[in-house]
Amino acid sequence: MLNVFDATSPIARAPAARLTSVLCIGLFPAWAFAVFNAPIDSFQGVIQKILYIHPPLAFGAYLGFICTALFGALYLWKREPRFDHWALSAAEVGVLLCTLMLLTGPIWGKGTWGRWWTWDLRLTLTLLLYFVYVSYLLLRAFSEGSERAARFAALYGILGLVVVPLNRFAIELSGGRALHPANLNPGDDQLGAGMTSPFVLGVLLVFACFAWLLVRRYELCRLREAVLLQEAESEREDAWAT
Amino acid sequence: MNVLRAVLWKDLLIEWRSRERSVAMLVFALLVVVILYLAAPPADTPEARAALPGMLWVAYIFAAVLGLNRAFALELDEDALTGLALAPADRGFIFLGKTLASFVLLLGVQAVTALAFGLAFGVNFAPVALPFAGVAALGALGICVVGTFCSAMAIRTRYREAMLPLLMLPLLLPILLGAVRATDALLNGEALPGLALQLLLVSDGVFTIVCYLGFDAVLDE
Amino acid sequence: MGYLISAYALSLIGGFGYALWLTRARQKLRRRLEAASAARRSDGGPGTASNRASAEAG
C-alpha cells in the first residue's frame, strides 16, 4: 500500500507533503481575494478585517495543541517513535501559530479597545496554554535521550490540555471580564453579509498551512533520524576498520 | 500502600537526619518575606492589603520550588532512582510517597513563614488559624503533586534546577488562584469562599489522579 | 489601516519564515546524510574485499 505520510526514502517527499502544499497554494489567492473584497465593517472600520486571520490562527493553534496531546497519548500507548515525531511537529507548529495569534490580537486590541492587552478570560487562557507548550518545547530541547524525551513530552503535553478547564474556572473566578468578542459561528447572523466566505476560507487556509508545515516538520524529524543512523553506522565501521 | 508508607518514611527519615531541605526552604522563604517587605513596605491602604495574600503565596511557591528540586536529587546518588523503578510495586504509590514527604516539609515551612509574614506585615492569622491551615494544606498538596511529578522529569534534563519552575508554574495557576482567593477572603474576615475551595479541591483531585496514572511512564523501564 | 497591514504582514512573515527555516534545516541534514554515506562508500563498506582482508590481517 502506498504510504501517504512516510516516503520510501527519507530524502523523497511524501505524498502528503505535495498534497498539502497544493492545497495551500490553491487556497491562498482565493482567501486573499475574498479578504480584499470583503465589505468594510460599518462599526469597527477596516480593522475588523483582522477577523480573517486572527481567529483562524487561534483555531490552528488549538488544533496543534490538541494534536500534540493526542499523539503524545498514542506514543505512550504504542511506543512508536513516529507518534512522537508527530507530537513534536504539532507542538512546534502550534506554538508558531499561537505566537502569530498573540501578535495579531494586540494589534486589533490597540485599534479597537485602545490598549494592547487586557486580562480577559480568553486572552489569559490562551497565554497560559502558550506558556505550557513553550515549556513543552524547552523540555524536549533539554531532555537527554530521545526515548525519555518522548515519554516526558507526551506526559507534559497531556497535562497541558488537562489544565485548560481548570484554568478556565480559575480565571472566571478571579473575575476576568469577557471583553473578547464571542465565538463566531458561520451561519449565525453575527457575521455581516459577505464576511462568512473570507472567514471560512481563512480557517481552511490556516488548517491547510498547519497541515503543510506539520508534514514538513515531520519529514525533518525522519530525515534527522536517518542522518543520525547513517553517521552512527559509518563511525562504527571506522572503528571496526582500524 | 506499604510502598507509599515505606517511601514516605524513608524520605522523612533522611530529612530528619540531615534537615538540609527543610532548612534551605525555610531560610529561603524567610528571605523572600524580608525582600517583599523591603520592596513593598506595608501601608494601610486597601490596595496594599489586597496584595498581601498574593505575596504570601509567592513566598510559598518559591520555597516549594527550592525544596522540590531536591526531591529526586536524593535518588540520583548511587542510582537509587533506578532501584525505585525496579521495585516490584505500583509506581503510583512511589509517587504518592514522595509527594507526601514534600508535602509534610512544605506544611512546616508554610507555618513558620506565615508567622514571620504576619509579624512583618501586621497580619493576624490567629483568629483564622484553622481554616487558613486548611487552605494552605490544599494549596501545598496541589503544589507538591505537580511539583513532584515535574521534578522527576526535570531531574533527567540538562538544566535540572532551571527546568522545574518552567515546567510546574504554567500548570499551577488554578491551585495558586484558588489559594490566593481563599486566603484573601479569610484575611478580610469573610467566610471561606465556596467557589475557590471547590477550585482547589477539584484541581488537587485532577492533578493527583493524572500524575498518579502518568508517573508509571516517568521512571525509566 | 496600518495596524491591519502590519497584522497580516506579521502573520505572513512568521509563516514563511518558519517554512524557510524548515527548508534550510532540511538542506543541512541532506548534506550531512550525503557526507555520511560518501564516507561509508570511500571506506569500502564492511562487505568489500579490501576491508575483509584488513580485518583478517588485524
Short mmCIF file of C-alpha atoms in Angstrom, two decimals:
data_model
loop_
_atom_site.label_atom_id
_atom_site.label_comp_id
_atom_site.label_asym_id
_atom_site.label_seq_id
_atom_site.Cartn_x
_atom_site.Cartn_y
_atom_site.Cartn_z
CA MET A 1 0.00 0.00 0.00
CA LEU A 2 1.18 3.48 -0.78
CA ASN A 3 2.20 5.24 2.39
CA VAL A 4 0.80 8.76 2.41
CA PHE A 5 2.98 10.16 5.18
CA ASP A 6 6.23 8.23 5.02
CA ALA A 7 8.04 8.42 1.68
CA THR A 8 10.13 5.40 0.74
CA SER A 9 13.43 7.19 1.33
CA PRO A 10 13.98 9.95 3.88
CA ILE A 11 15.04 12.35 1.11
CA ALA A 12 11.95 11.88 -1.06
CA ARG A 13 8.83 13.93 -0.37
CA ALA A 14 5.83 12.08 0.98
CA PRO A 15 2.54 12.34 -0.98
CA ALA A 16 1.02 14.24 1.96
CA ALA A 17 3.65 16.98 1.61
CA ARG A 18 2.76 17.52 -2.05
CA LEU A 19 -0.98 17.40 -1.41
CA THR A 20 -0.87 19.96 1.41
CA SER A 21 1.38 22.35 -0.49
CA VAL A 22 -1.02 22.24 -3.44
CA LEU A 23 -3.88 22.96 -1.03
CA CYS A 24 -2.05 25.97 0.40
CA ILE A 25 -1.16 27.37 -2.99
CA GLY A 26 -4.72 26.91 -4.18
CA LEU A 27 -6.39 28.43 -1.13
CA PHE A 28 -4.09 31.42 -0.71
CA PRO A 29 -5.24 33.51 -3.72
CA ALA A 30 -8.89 32.68 -3.05
CA TRP A 31 -8.53 33.82 0.53
CA ALA A 32 -6.57 36.96 -0.36
CA PHE A 33 -9.17 37.89 -2.97
CA ALA A 34 -12.04 37.27 -0.54
CA VAL A 35 -10.38 39.33 2.18
CA PHE A 36 -9.71 42.17 -0.22
CA ASN A 37 -13.30 42.19 -1.45
CA ALA A 38 -14.93 41.71 1.95
CA PRO A 39 -17.17 44.60 2.99
CA ILE A 40 -15.74 47.10 5.47
CA ASP A 41 -17.45 46.87 8.84
CA SER A 42 -19.63 49.92 9.46
CA PHE A 43 -18.90 49.96 13.21
CA GLN A 44 -15.24 48.94 13.58
CA GLY A 45 -14.00 50.10 10.22
CA VAL A 46 -11.25 48.44 8.28
CA ILE A 47 -9.52 46.96 11.37
CA GLN A 48 -12.36 44.42 11.56
CA LYS A 49 -10.73 42.58 8.66
CA ILE A 50 -8.34 41.06 11.18
CA LEU A 51 -11.18 38.57 11.64
CA TYR A 52 -9.95 36.72 8.57
CA ILE A 53 -6.53 35.96 10.04
CA HIS A 54 -6.61 36.17 13.84
CA PRO A 55 -9.36 33.66 14.78
CA PRO A 56 -8.20 31.17 12.11
CA LEU A 57 -4.71 31.32 13.62
CA ALA A 58 -6.26 30.66 17.02
CA PHE A 59 -8.13 27.63 15.69
CA GLY A 60 -4.90 26.38 14.11
CA ALA A 61 -3.00 26.81 17.37
CA TYR A 62 -5.63 24.91 19.36
CA LEU A 63 -5.64 22.19 16.70
CA GLY A 64 -1.87 21.92 17.14
CA PHE A 65 -2.09 21.58 20.91
CA ILE A 66 -4.87 19.02 20.70
CA CYS A 67 -2.81 17.04 18.16
CA THR A 68 0.20 17.23 20.49
CA ALA A 69 -1.75 15.70 23.35
CA LEU A 70 -3.38 13.07 21.13
CA PHE A 71 -0.13 11.97 19.50
CA GLY A 72 1.52 12.02 22.92
CA ALA A 73 -1.14 9.66 24.23
CA LEU A 74 -0.72 7.46 21.14
CA TYR A 75 3.03 7.37 21.76
CA LEU A 76 2.58 6.34 25.39
CA TRP A 77 0.25 3.58 24.23
CA LYS A 78 2.11 2.24 21.17
CA ARG A 79 5.67 3.46 21.90
CA GLU A 80 6.36 4.06 18.21
CA PRO A 81 8.78 6.95 17.52
CA ARG A 82 6.68 8.25 14.63
CA PHE A 83 3.88 9.30 17.00
CA ASP A 84 6.45 11.25 19.00
CA HIS A 85 7.64 12.94 15.81
CA TRP A 86 4.07 13.93 15.00
CA ALA A 87 3.58 15.26 18.53
CA LEU A 88 6.74 17.35 18.40
CA SER A 89 5.84 18.72 14.97
CA ALA A 90 2.30 19.58 16.06
CA ALA A 91 3.60 21.36 19.18
CA GLU A 92 6.12 23.40 17.23
CA VAL A 93 3.67 24.47 14.52
CA GLY A 94 1.04 25.11 17.21
CA VAL A 95 3.43 27.38 19.11
CA LEU A 96 4.22 29.22 15.88
CA LEU A 97 0.54 29.81 15.09
CA CYS A 98 -0.12 30.77 18.71
CA THR A 99 2.75 33.29 18.59
CA LEU A 100 1.31 34.86 15.45
CA MET A 101 -2.14 34.87 17.02
CA LEU A 102 -0.79 36.57 20.16
CA LEU A 103 0.92 39.16 17.96
CA THR A 104 -2.09 39.93 15.77
CA GLY A 105 -4.50 40.01 18.72
CA PRO A 106 -2.99 43.04 20.47
CA ILE A 107 -2.83 44.87 17.15
CA TRP A 108 -6.59 44.54 16.84
CA GLY A 109 -6.95 45.36 20.54
CA LYS A 110 -4.93 48.54 20.15
CA GLY A 111 -7.02 49.58 17.18
CA THR A 112 -10.38 48.78 18.78
CA TRP A 113 -10.10 48.80 22.58
CA GLY A 114 -7.29 51.36 22.56
CA ARG A 115 -4.96 49.11 24.55
CA TRP A 116 -2.66 46.28 23.64
CA TRP A 117 -3.67 43.76 26.24
CA THR A 118 -6.38 43.07 28.80
CA TRP A 119 -6.59 40.21 31.26
CA ASP A 120 -9.70 38.92 29.61
CA LEU A 121 -10.74 35.30 30.08
CA ARG A 122 -9.89 34.08 26.63
CA LEU A 123 -6.64 36.05 26.37
CA THR A 124 -5.34 34.81 29.70
CA LEU A 125 -6.35 31.23 28.98
CA THR A 126 -4.56 31.25 25.64
CA LEU A 127 -1.47 32.89 27.10
CA LEU A 128 -1.23 30.18 29.76
CA LEU A 129 -1.67 27.45 27.17
CA TYR A 130 1.07 29.13 25.16
CA PHE A 131 3.42 29.03 28.14
CA VAL A 132 2.66 25.36 28.72
CA TYR A 133 3.62 24.46 25.17
CA VAL A 134 6.69 26.69 25.16
CA SER A 135 7.75 24.78 28.29
CA TYR A 136 6.95 21.60 26.37
CA LEU A 137 9.41 22.57 23.63
CA LEU A 138 12.03 23.55 26.23
CA LEU A 139 11.56 20.20 27.97
CA ARG A 140 12.17 18.46 24.66
CA ALA A 141 15.22 20.55 23.92
CA PHE A 142 16.81 19.86 27.31
CA SER A 143 15.91 16.19 27.76
CA GLU A 144 18.61 13.61 27.36
CA GLY A 145 17.87 10.52 25.31
CA SER A 146 15.20 10.63 22.65
CA GLU A 147 13.11 7.85 24.16
CA ARG A 148 13.00 9.58 27.53
CA ALA A 149 12.34 12.97 25.96
CA ALA A 150 9.43 11.45 24.07
CA ARG A 151 7.89 9.96 27.21
CA PHE A 152 8.26 13.15 29.26
CA ALA A 153 6.95 15.32 26.47
CA ALA A 154 3.93 13.09 25.91
CA LEU A 155 3.02 13.30 29.60
CA TYR A 156 3.54 17.04 29.75
CA GLY A 157 1.53 17.64 26.60
CA ILE A 158 -1.41 15.73 28.03
CA LEU A 159 -1.13 17.57 31.36
CA GLY A 160 -1.14 20.84 29.44
CA LEU A 161 -4.52 20.07 27.92
CA VAL A 162 -5.96 18.71 31.17
CA VAL A 163 -5.24 22.02 32.90
CA VAL A 164 -7.31 24.07 30.40
CA PRO A 165 -10.75 23.59 32.03
CA LEU A 166 -9.22 24.21 35.47
CA ASN A 167 -7.61 27.43 34.24
CA ARG A 168 -10.91 28.48 32.73
CA PHE A 169 -12.68 28.02 36.04
CA ALA A 170 -9.85 29.83 37.85
CA ILE A 171 -9.89 32.86 35.58
CA GLU A 172 -13.68 33.11 35.72
CA LEU A 173 -13.41 33.02 39.49
CA SER A 174 -10.90 35.84 39.57
CA GLY A 175 -13.35 37.97 37.61
CA GLY A 176 -11.65 38.04 34.23
CA ARG A 177 -14.03 40.22 32.27
CA ALA A 178 -15.11 38.89 28.92
CA LEU A 179 -14.12 41.70 26.59
CA HIS A 180 -13.13 39.44 23.74
CA PRO A 181 -15.78 39.03 21.07
CA ALA A 182 -17.76 35.82 21.45
CA ASN A 183 -17.27 32.80 19.27
CA LEU A 184 -18.39 33.41 15.74
CA ASN A 185 -20.21 30.57 14.13
CA PRO A 186 -20.61 30.82 10.42
CA GLY A 187 -24.33 30.58 9.88
CA ASP A 188 -25.17 32.80 12.84
CA ASP A 189 -26.11 36.26 11.78
CA GLN A 190 -23.37 37.67 13.98
CA LEU A 191 -21.19 37.82 10.91
CA GLY A 192 -22.27 40.53 8.49
CA ALA A 193 -23.20 39.82 4.90
CA GLY A 194 -20.21 38.88 2.77
CA MET A 195 -17.99 38.22 5.77
CA THR A 196 -18.63 34.50 6.06
CA SER A 197 -16.80 33.31 2.98
CA PRO A 198 -13.45 35.06 3.67
CA PHE A 199 -13.63 33.87 7.28
CA VAL A 200 -14.28 30.26 6.31
CA LEU A 201 -11.57 30.49 3.65
CA GLY A 202 -9.20 31.88 6.28
CA VAL A 203 -9.87 28.93 8.58
CA LEU A 204 -9.38 26.48 5.72
CA LEU A 205 -6.16 28.21 4.67
CA VAL A 206 -4.70 28.16 8.19
CA PHE A 207 -5.64 24.50 8.57
CA ALA A 208 -4.00 23.75 5.21
CA CYS A 209 -0.89 25.68 6.23
CA PHE A 210 -0.90 23.83 9.55
CA ALA A 211 -1.03 20.50 7.76
CA TRP A 212 1.66 21.57 5.29
CA LEU A 213 4.07 22.77 7.99
CA LEU A 214 3.25 19.75 10.13
CA VAL A 215 4.10 17.30 7.38
CA ARG A 216 7.28 19.20 6.51
CA ARG A 217 8.36 19.29 10.15
CA TYR A 218 7.63 15.58 10.44
CA GLU A 219 9.76 14.87 7.37
CA LEU A 220 12.56 16.80 9.05
CA CYS A 221 12.29 14.53 12.10
CA ARG A 222 12.56 11.45 9.87
CA LEU A 223 15.49 12.88 7.95
CA ARG A 224 17.33 13.71 11.19
CA GLU A 225 16.75 10.17 12.38
CA ALA A 226 18.17 8.80 9.10
CA VAL A 227 21.22 11.08 9.32
CA LEU A 228 21.99 10.05 12.88
CA LEU A 229 21.63 6.39 11.93
CA GLN A 230 23.90 6.78 8.90
CA GLU A 231 26.55 8.68 10.88
CA ALA A 232 26.50 6.16 13.70
CA GLU A 233 26.93 3.35 11.18
CA SER A 234 29.85 4.94 9.38
CA GLU A 235 31.51 5.66 12.74
CA ARG A 236 31.08 2.05 13.76
CA GLU A 237 32.64 0.92 10.50
CA ASP A 238 35.56 3.30 11.03
CA ALA A 239 36.15 1.83 14.45
CA TRP A 240 35.91 -1.68 13.02
CA ALA A 241 38.26 -0.94 10.13
CA THR A 242 41.07 0.45 12.26
CA MET B 1 0.04 1.05 50.26
CA ASN B 2 3.06 -0.35 52.06
CA VAL B 3 5.24 1.12 49.35
CA LEU B 4 3.72 4.53 49.98
CA ARG B 5 4.46 4.28 53.69
CA ALA B 6 7.99 2.99 53.08
CA VAL B 7 8.91 5.76 50.65
CA LEU B 8 7.35 8.41 52.86
CA TRP B 9 9.12 7.08 55.94
CA LYS B 10 12.46 6.81 54.12
CA ASP B 11 12.29 10.39 52.84
CA LEU B 12 11.24 11.83 56.18
CA LEU B 13 13.93 9.87 58.00
CA ILE B 14 16.64 11.11 55.65
CA GLU B 15 15.33 14.63 56.06
CA TRP B 16 15.22 14.27 59.85
CA ARG B 17 18.86 13.17 59.90
CA SER B 18 20.22 15.96 57.70
CA ARG B 19 17.49 18.63 57.81
CA GLU B 20 19.02 20.06 54.63
CA ARG B 21 15.92 20.55 52.55
CA SER B 22 13.68 21.98 55.26
CA VAL B 23 16.33 24.43 56.48
CA ALA B 24 17.07 25.60 52.92
CA MET B 25 13.36 26.02 52.15
CA LEU B 26 12.67 27.84 55.38
CA VAL B 27 15.60 30.26 55.14
CA PHE B 28 14.71 30.95 51.53
CA ALA B 29 11.05 31.62 52.33
CA LEU B 30 12.03 33.97 55.16
CA LEU B 31 14.42 35.79 52.84
CA VAL B 32 11.64 36.23 50.32
CA VAL B 33 9.43 37.70 53.06
CA VAL B 34 12.22 40.15 54.00
CA ILE B 35 12.73 41.15 50.38
CA LEU B 36 8.99 41.60 49.85
CA TYR B 37 8.88 43.73 52.99
CA LEU B 38 11.72 45.95 51.77
CA ALA B 39 10.40 46.13 48.20
CA ALA B 40 6.81 46.88 49.20
CA PRO B 41 6.68 48.21 52.77
CA PRO B 42 3.29 47.61 54.37
CA ALA B 43 0.89 50.50 54.00
CA ASP B 44 -2.58 50.73 55.41
CA THR B 45 -4.29 51.34 52.09
CA PRO B 46 -6.84 48.77 50.85
CA GLU B 47 -4.77 48.23 47.69
CA ALA B 48 -1.66 47.33 49.66
CA ARG B 49 -3.63 44.95 51.88
CA ALA B 50 -5.25 43.32 48.86
CA ALA B 51 -1.81 42.34 47.55
CA LEU B 52 -0.79 40.53 50.76
CA PRO B 53 -2.28 37.07 50.07
CA GLY B 54 -0.59 37.00 46.69
CA MET B 55 2.75 37.96 48.24
CA LEU B 56 2.43 35.24 50.87
CA TRP B 57 1.79 32.62 48.19
CA VAL B 58 4.72 33.88 46.14
CA ALA B 59 6.95 33.18 49.14
CA TYR B 60 5.35 29.72 49.47
CA ILE B 61 5.80 28.80 45.83
CA PHE B 62 9.43 29.93 45.80
CA ALA B 63 10.20 27.80 48.84
CA ALA B 64 8.34 24.89 47.27
CA VAL B 65 10.35 25.13 44.04
CA LEU B 66 13.58 25.09 46.02
CA GLY B 67 12.52 22.06 48.05
CA LEU B 68 11.01 20.09 45.18
CA ASN B 69 14.20 20.49 43.19
CA ARG B 70 15.84 18.31 45.81
CA ALA B 71 13.01 15.76 45.93
CA PHE B 72 14.66 13.45 43.42
CA ALA B 73 18.24 14.74 43.65
CA LEU B 74 18.49 12.43 46.64
CA GLU B 75 17.60 9.44 44.49
CA LEU B 76 20.11 10.29 41.80
CA ASP B 77 23.06 9.45 44.10
CA GLU B 78 24.11 5.85 43.66
CA ASP B 79 21.34 5.46 41.09
CA ALA B 80 18.67 4.90 43.70
CA LEU B 81 16.06 6.10 41.18
CA THR B 82 16.68 3.01 39.07
CA GLY B 83 16.28 0.92 42.18
CA LEU B 84 12.96 2.59 42.89
CA ALA B 85 11.85 2.00 39.32
CA LEU B 86 12.80 -1.67 39.57
CA ALA B 87 10.93 -2.17 42.83
CA PRO B 88 8.11 -4.68 42.29
CA ALA B 89 5.49 -2.18 43.30
CA ASP B 90 2.94 0.15 41.82
CA ARG B 91 4.93 3.20 40.78
CA GLY B 92 1.95 5.40 41.53
CA PHE B 93 2.44 4.68 45.21
CA ILE B 94 6.12 5.62 44.98
CA PHE B 95 4.94 8.92 43.54
CA LEU B 96 2.40 9.45 46.31
CA GLY B 97 5.05 8.66 48.94
CA LYS B 98 7.48 11.19 47.52
CA THR B 99 4.67 13.75 47.21
CA LEU B 100 3.56 13.31 50.80
CA ALA B 101 7.12 13.67 52.10
CA SER B 102 7.50 17.03 50.29
CA PHE B 103 4.01 17.96 51.47
CA VAL B 104 4.92 17.46 55.12
CA LEU B 105 8.05 19.59 54.71
CA LEU B 106 6.19 22.33 52.88
CA LEU B 107 3.48 22.43 55.56
CA GLY B 108 6.08 23.06 58.25
CA VAL B 109 7.76 25.76 56.20
CA GLN B 110 4.38 27.37 55.47
CA ALA B 111 3.51 27.57 59.16
CA VAL B 112 6.75 29.32 60.15
CA THR B 113 6.65 31.60 57.09
CA ALA B 114 3.07 32.61 57.89
CA LEU B 115 4.20 33.63 61.39
CA ALA B 116 7.07 35.72 60.00
CA PHE B 117 4.83 37.18 57.33
CA GLY B 118 2.20 38.07 59.91
CA LEU B 119 4.76 39.84 62.08
CA ALA B 120 6.33 41.72 59.17
CA PHE B 121 3.13 42.89 57.52
CA GLY B 122 0.92 43.17 60.59
CA VAL B 123 -1.42 40.37 59.56
CA ASN B 124 -3.13 38.49 62.35
CA PHE B 125 -3.54 34.85 61.41
CA ALA B 126 -4.62 33.78 64.92
CA PRO B 127 -8.41 34.15 64.51
CA VAL B 128 -8.44 32.25 61.22
CA ALA B 129 -5.63 29.81 62.04
CA LEU B 130 -7.65 26.66 61.44
CA PRO B 131 -9.35 27.50 58.13
CA PHE B 132 -6.13 29.09 56.90
CA ALA B 133 -4.22 25.91 57.72
CA GLY B 134 -6.77 24.01 55.65
CA VAL B 135 -6.38 26.35 52.66
CA ALA B 136 -2.59 26.26 52.96
CA ALA B 137 -2.67 22.46 53.06
CA LEU B 138 -4.90 22.21 49.99
CA GLY B 139 -2.62 24.58 48.12
CA ALA B 140 0.50 22.80 49.29
CA LEU B 141 -0.92 19.45 48.22
CA GLY B 142 -1.50 20.68 44.68
CA ILE B 143 1.93 22.30 44.52
CA CYS B 144 3.60 19.13 45.75
CA VAL B 145 1.68 16.83 43.40
CA VAL B 146 2.54 18.85 40.29
CA GLY B 147 6.00 19.68 41.61
CA THR B 148 6.98 16.10 42.41
CA PHE B 149 5.78 14.94 39.01
CA CYS B 150 7.68 17.69 37.18
CA SER B 151 10.72 17.26 39.43
CA ALA B 152 11.01 13.61 38.41
CA MET B 153 11.16 14.79 34.78
CA ALA B 154 13.35 17.85 35.40
CA ILE B 155 15.99 15.76 37.18
CA ARG B 156 16.58 13.88 33.92
CA THR B 157 17.09 17.03 31.83
CA ARG B 158 20.21 19.08 31.28
CA TYR B 159 19.21 22.17 33.27
CA ARG B 160 17.69 20.38 36.24
CA GLU B 161 17.17 23.27 38.64
CA ALA B 162 16.09 25.72 35.95
CA MET B 163 13.69 23.30 34.31
CA LEU B 164 11.46 22.59 37.32
CA PRO B 165 9.86 26.05 37.68
CA LEU B 166 9.45 26.30 33.89
CA LEU B 167 7.55 23.03 33.94
CA MET B 168 5.44 23.43 37.07
CA LEU B 169 4.50 27.12 37.16
CA PRO B 170 2.33 27.18 33.99
CA LEU B 171 0.33 24.27 35.39
CA LEU B 172 -0.13 25.70 38.88
CA LEU B 173 -2.35 28.67 38.10
CA PRO B 174 -5.64 27.06 39.25
CA ILE B 175 -4.07 25.99 42.56
CA LEU B 176 -2.48 29.38 43.23
CA LEU B 177 -5.53 31.41 42.21
CA GLY B 178 -7.82 29.32 44.36
CA ALA B 179 -5.46 29.53 47.33
CA VAL B 180 -4.94 33.28 46.98
CA ARG B 181 -8.71 33.94 46.71
CA ALA B 182 -9.43 31.82 49.76
CA THR B 183 -6.61 33.42 51.78
CA ASP B 184 -7.84 36.86 50.76
CA ALA B 185 -11.34 36.12 51.98
CA LEU B 186 -10.04 34.75 55.29
CA LEU B 187 -7.82 37.76 55.96
CA ASN B 188 -10.76 40.08 55.26
CA GLY B 189 -12.74 38.27 57.93
CA GLU B 190 -15.16 36.71 55.45
CA ALA B 191 -16.35 33.14 55.31
CA LEU B 192 -14.41 30.68 53.17
CA PRO B 193 -15.44 31.27 49.56
CA GLY B 194 -17.09 28.12 48.30
CA LEU B 195 -16.02 28.52 44.68
CA ALA B 196 -12.33 29.00 45.49
CA LEU B 197 -12.41 25.97 47.76
CA GLN B 198 -14.15 23.98 45.06
CA LEU B 199 -11.48 25.03 42.57
CA LEU B 200 -8.72 23.94 44.97
CA LEU B 201 -10.35 20.59 45.65
CA VAL B 202 -11.11 19.83 42.01
CA SER B 203 -7.62 20.86 40.87
CA ASP B 204 -5.96 18.81 43.60
CA GLY B 205 -8.08 15.82 42.65
CA VAL B 206 -7.47 16.11 38.91
CA PHE B 207 -3.72 16.65 39.28
CA THR B 208 -3.38 13.78 41.76
CA ILE B 209 -5.21 11.33 39.52
CA VAL B 210 -3.42 12.33 36.30
CA CYS B 211 0.04 12.41 37.89
CA TYR B 212 -0.59 9.14 39.75
CA LEU B 213 -1.50 7.43 36.48
CA GLY B 214 1.24 9.12 34.47
CA PHE B 215 4.11 8.50 36.87
CA ASP B 216 4.43 4.97 35.56
CA ALA B 217 5.84 6.43 32.34
CA VAL B 218 8.14 8.93 34.06
CA LEU B 219 10.53 6.40 35.56
CA ASP B 220 12.73 4.52 33.13
CA GLU B 221 11.80 0.98 32.23
CA MET C 1 -5.21 50.53 8.12
CA GLY C 2 -1.60 50.50 9.27
CA TYR C 3 -2.49 48.18 12.15
CA LEU C 4 -4.32 45.85 9.80
CA ILE C 5 -1.48 45.66 7.27
CA SER C 6 1.09 45.05 10.00
CA ALA C 7 -1.04 42.20 11.40
CA TYR C 8 -1.29 40.49 8.02
CA ALA C 9 2.37 41.14 7.25
CA LEU C 10 3.44 39.67 10.60
CA SER C 11 1.43 36.51 10.00
CA LEU C 12 2.83 36.03 6.52
CA ILE C 13 6.40 36.71 7.63
CA GLY C 14 6.01 34.29 10.53
CA GLY C 15 4.59 31.51 8.38
CA PHE C 16 7.05 31.89 5.54
CA GLY C 17 9.96 32.41 7.92
CA TYR C 18 9.21 29.11 9.58
CA ALA C 19 8.81 27.35 6.25
CA LEU C 20 12.15 28.80 5.13
CA TRP C 21 13.80 27.62 8.33
CA LEU C 22 12.40 24.13 7.72
CA THR C 23 13.81 24.14 4.19
CA ARG C 24 17.26 25.21 5.37
CA ALA C 25 17.31 22.62 8.12
CA ARG C 26 16.33 20.02 5.54
CA GLN C 27 19.13 21.05 3.20
CA LYS C 28 21.69 20.89 6.01
CA LEU C 29 20.51 17.43 7.02
CA ARG C 30 20.62 16.22 3.42
CA ARG C 31 24.19 17.41 3.12
CA ARG C 32 25.09 15.58 6.31
CA LEU C 33 23.38 12.45 5.04
CA GLU C 34 25.31 12.61 1.77
CA ALA C 35 28.59 13.22 3.60
CA ALA C 36 27.99 10.25 5.87
CA SER C 37 27.10 7.90 3.03
CA ALA C 38 30.06 9.17 0.97
CA ALA C 39 32.34 8.39 3.91
CA ARG C 40 30.93 4.88 4.01
CA ARG C 41 31.49 4.36 0.29
CA SER C 42 35.10 5.56 0.42
CA ASP C 43 35.81 3.22 3.30
CA GLY C 44 34.66 0.47 1.05
CA GLY C 45 31.96 -0.68 3.42
CA PRO C 46 32.02 -3.83 5.51
CA GLY C 47 31.44 -6.20 2.61
CA THR C 48 34.30 -5.24 0.27
CA ALA C 49 37.39 -7.30 -0.33
CA SER C 50 39.91 -4.75 0.96
CA ASN C 51 38.03 -4.33 4.21
CA ARG C 52 37.67 -8.04 4.77
CA ALA C 53 41.37 -8.53 4.07
CA SER C 54 42.40 -5.83 6.51
CA ALA C 55 40.07 -7.23 9.13
CA GLU C 56 41.53 -10.70 8.75
CA ALA C 57 45.07 -9.30 8.84
CA GLY C 58 44.26 -7.31 12.01
#
